[in-house]
Amino acid sequence: MAKRFPKAFFVFLGALFLLNLIQSFFTPLIYDETYYWYYAQQLAWGYFDHPPMVGFLIWLGNSILAGELGVRFLSCILGSGTITILWLLVDNDLKKKYVPHFFLLLFSMALFNAYGFLTLPDTPLLFFTALFLFVYKKFLKEPSIVMSIALGVVMACLMYSKYHAVLVIIFVLISNLSLLKNKFAWLAVIIALLCYVPHFKWLYDHNFVSIEYHISERPNQPYTFEGFTLGYLLNLIVNFGLLFPWFYWVLFQSKPKTKFKKALVYLSYGVIAFFFLSSFHRRTQAQWVIVICIPMAILTYEYLLQNGKSRKWVYRISMVSAVLLLYARMGLIHKPMLPIIYETHGNKEWSKELKNIVGDTPVVFENSYRRAPMFSFYSGNETFSLNNIYYRRNQYSIDSSEAALQNRRVAYVTPFATSGDFSYTTLSGRKYFGSYIDNFQSYRKLECQIDDKEIVLNNEELSLTIYNPYEEKLDLNDFNFNVGYLNKYKQLKEIKPLLLTSNNSEQFLKPNDTTILKVKLTIPEKIVPHYIKFAVSKNGLLPGINSTSIKIEK
């Protein structure tokens, strides 16, 4: 052990682990963390937005510890594990002389730093990317059945972390196409696919809702260089902070002589290029390229070990970066230290205010998969995100949360109200109004379909198939049927009533049964639409999201 890890390594690793534990305990959760905490309340092989790894980690952490620390405990462990694996992947004995440089280099990467304690899908993605490269390096030296099994299991864990993980596997493969002729590599692929079968089944059982959302249902915006491509290039800088010139210079001048180093370079360039091309189509987020931190950290540290002048400069600048990031981390806890209101600020306060008003009454939040789990985490109340056509579907659209509140008294909070039975105010000064509903009824899982994949916008009659997934008979006369018109970026621009013609099917729709309504579309007035969505409402609630986007044939 001493040959691989000098004493200084464990001193720095232990100090960083302790820092992350303290940070986890004192820092309130951010919105995404509470959303993934909500995942963990109903363990499954998949969720609307992501594979299940993040939910499993939170569930496991909460089985050990309570509160914020329980949510983040496994992230602290994985963060330390990622650093340990990175150390092992550096092939230079000089590293034992420059342990502080290693930790300062890693600490200077802002998002890598944050994922040392925040529990997000990128946290296990980073860990399993590092572990994948570690196992792959051993596989290159001595391929065997045992190494194939290990590689296959790690690839499956990668894919269970985040769908972006497929890029890691693809670009490593491209760096070494001889793997296509390697029987042990194919065995690893088979093992990975077998391990991933439960998620494939979950996707099939849920009509591939995750894939459909990420590929085709996510709304977009018109392209601008500043908002899309320039924003992406800035994200590449943000990932590496003040040391970004060294990271990219090292990558640029790298001339790999081994298959493993080639994998590091191909992975880095591949991910950068993939999302650069994507930036001409849609906005990218800084964390989408987070995996390049793993190979580029290895390449950069090995370069610094061989270049004393650069090592001195990086050490000095990384000290400044460390001070700034430590200050920012303290600001996550204590609001006055930061010039902005961040997600960790004020959520406990508004949750307490709302809890004092509604007591133990379940709360329905209109169009907010963020505030619903945040309030639930800090209050203990049951919550539900009631998503309407002006918003998007999420985990609340496909799980059992709607059924749990059906026909019960709820407190209904909506951003569209300007008055109500009660109100609460967030730290930013935003005031939300709510009202009590004695018999809450929501039917957001009604499914509307048109047989044709594309339709012509004219006055012709259409056959609309309605599927009732509920265990109760529904009176269709109690519902209002609407159609939403979307532009080519799938942004809702107009909503119109759906005209029901006189020759419709029976009035009542039996449980788990379908009926066909004869309808006509009301021609929109404000736009020339590219897509439509069907939306159903009842009891005065805003129309839901009751179909996918259906293309209009021009």
mmCIF file with all atom_site columns, C-alpha atoms in Angstrom, residues 31 346-358 363-368 370-372 374-375 383 411-415 417 419-435:
data_model
loop_
_atom_site.group_PDB
_atom_site.id
_atom_site.type_symbol
_atom_site.label_atom_id
_atom_site.label_alt_id
_atom_site.label_comp_id
_atom_site.label_asym_id
_atom_site.label_entity_id
_atom_site.label_seq_id
_atom_site.pdbx_PDB_ins_code
_atom_site.Cartn_x
_atom_site.Cartn_y
_atom_site.Cartn_z
_atom_site.occupancy
_atom_site.B_iso_or_equiv
_atom_site.pdbx_formal_charge
_atom_site.auth_seq_id
_atom_site.auth_comp_id
_atom_site.auth_asym_id
_atom_site.auth_atom_id
_atom_site.pdbx_PDB_model_num
ATOM 1  C CA . TYR A 1 31  ? -33.519 21.507 -6.150  1.00 0.00 ? 31  TYR A CA 1
ATOM 2  C CA . GLY A 1 346 ? -33.995 30.232 1.568   1.00 0.00 ? 346 GLY A CA 1
ATOM 3  C CA . ASN A 1 347 ? -35.700 26.930 0.788   1.00 0.00 ? 347 ASN A CA 1
ATOM 4  C CA . LYS A 1 348 ? -35.839 25.832 4.419   1.00 0.00 ? 348 LYS A CA 1
ATOM 5  C CA . GLU A 1 349 ? -37.471 29.147 5.291   1.00 0.00 ? 349 GLU A CA 1
ATOM 6  C CA . TRP A 1 350 ? -40.268 29.126 2.727   1.00 0.00 ? 350 TRP A CA 1
ATOM 7  C CA . SER A 1 351 ? -40.877 25.442 3.400   1.00 0.00 ? 351 SER A CA 1
ATOM 8  C CA . LYS A 1 352 ? -41.267 26.198 7.105   1.00 0.00 ? 352 LYS A CA 1
ATOM 9  C CA . GLU A 1 353 ? -43.593 29.124 6.342   1.00 0.00 ? 353 GLU A CA 1
ATOM 10 C CA . LEU A 1 354 ? -45.802 26.993 4.109   1.00 0.00 ? 354 LEU A CA 1
ATOM 11 C CA . LYS A 1 355 ? -45.751 24.110 6.594   1.00 0.00 ? 355 LYS A CA 1
ATOM 12 C CA . ASN A 1 356 ? -47.005 26.431 9.337   1.00 0.00 ? 356 ASN A CA 1
ATOM 13 C CA . ILE A 1 357 ? -49.937 27.369 7.080   1.00 0.00 ? 357 ILE A CA 1
ATOM 14 C CA . VAL A 1 358 ? -51.046 24.003 5.677   1.00 0.00 ? 358 VAL A CA 1
ATOM 15 C CA . VAL A 1 363 ? -49.557 20.088 -1.206  1.00 0.00 ? 363 VAL A CA 1
ATOM 16 C CA . VAL A 1 364 ? -49.992 20.072 -4.981  1.00 0.00 ? 364 VAL A CA 1
ATOM 17 C CA . PHE A 1 365 ? -47.542 22.359 -6.787  1.00 0.00 ? 365 PHE A CA 1
ATOM 18 C CA . GLU A 1 366 ? -48.558 23.402 -10.287 1.00 0.00 ? 366 GLU A CA 1
ATOM 19 C CA . ASN A 1 367 ? -45.720 22.994 -12.786 1.00 0.00 ? 367 ASN A CA 1
ATOM 20 C CA . SER A 1 368 ? -42.862 22.451 -10.368 1.00 0.00 ? 368 SER A CA 1
ATOM 21 C CA . ARG A 1 370 ? -38.474 21.282 -8.147  1.00 0.00 ? 370 ARG A CA 1
ATOM 22 C CA . ARG A 1 371 ? -40.537 22.868 -5.375  1.00 0.00 ? 371 ARG A CA 1
ATOM 23 C CA . ALA A 1 372 ? -42.663 19.758 -4.775  1.00 0.00 ? 372 ALA A CA 1
ATOM 24 C CA . MET A 1 374 ? -38.037 20.440 -1.872  1.00 0.00 ? 374 MET A CA 1
ATOM 25 C CA . PHE A 1 375 ? -41.077 21.086 0.306   1.00 0.00 ? 375 PHE A CA 1
ATOM 26 C CA . THR A 1 383 ? -46.571 16.470 -2.480  1.00 0.00 ? 383 THR A CA 1
ATOM 27 C CA . ALA A 1 411 ? -53.440 22.632 -0.695  1.00 0.00 ? 411 ALA A CA 1
ATOM 28 C CA . TYR A 1 412 ? -53.058 23.695 -4.318  1.00 0.00 ? 412 TYR A CA 1
ATOM 29 C CA . VAL A 1 413 ? -50.211 26.144 -5.095  1.00 0.00 ? 413 VAL A CA 1
ATOM 30 C CA . THR A 1 414 ? -50.001 27.636 -8.566  1.00 0.00 ? 414 THR A CA 1
ATOM 31 C CA . PRO A 1 415 ? -47.760 30.336 -10.072 1.00 0.00 ? 415 PRO A CA 1
ATOM 32 C CA . ALA A 1 417 ? -52.779 32.710 -9.181  1.00 0.00 ? 417 ALA A CA 1
ATOM 33 C CA . SER A 1 419 ? -54.872 35.555 -4.826  1.00 0.00 ? 419 SER A CA 1
ATOM 34 C CA . GLY A 1 420 ? -56.019 32.599 -2.776  1.00 0.00 ? 420 GLY A CA 1
ATOM 35 C CA . ASP A 1 421 ? -56.668 31.105 0.654   1.00 0.00 ? 421 ASP A CA 1
ATOM 36 C CA . PHE A 1 422 ? -53.009 31.535 1.641   1.00 0.00 ? 422 PHE A CA 1
ATOM 37 C CA . SER A 1 423 ? -49.637 32.668 0.335   1.00 0.00 ? 423 SER A CA 1
ATOM 38 C CA . TYR A 1 424 ? -45.932 32.335 1.072   1.00 0.00 ? 424 TYR A CA 1
ATOM 39 C CA . THR A 1 425 ? -42.870 34.276 -0.075  1.00 0.00 ? 425 THR A CA 1
ATOM 40 C CA . THR A 1 426 ? -39.461 33.007 -1.179  1.00 0.00 ? 426 THR A CA 1
ATOM 41 C CA . LEU A 1 427 ? -36.118 34.619 -0.383  1.00 0.00 ? 427 LEU A CA 1
ATOM 42 C CA . SER A 1 428 ? -36.091 36.269 -3.815  1.00 0.00 ? 428 SER A CA 1
ATOM 43 C CA . GLY A 1 429 ? -39.357 38.027 -2.972  1.00 0.00 ? 429 GLY A CA 1
ATOM 44 C CA . ARG A 1 430 ? -41.526 35.863 -5.240  1.00 0.00 ? 430 ARG A CA 1
ATOM 45 C CA . LYS A 1 431 ? -44.996 35.424 -3.731  1.00 0.00 ? 431 LYS A CA 1
ATOM 46 C CA . TYR A 1 432 ? -46.986 32.248 -4.379  1.00 0.00 ? 432 TYR A CA 1
ATOM 47 C CA . PHE A 1 433 ? -50.701 31.903 -3.740  1.00 0.00 ? 433 PHE A CA 1
ATOM 48 C CA . GLY A 1 434 ? -52.592 28.732 -2.952  1.00 0.00 ? 434 GLY A CA 1
ATOM 49 C CA . SER A 1 435 ? -56.094 27.448 -2.315  1.00 0.00 ? 435 SER A CA 1
#
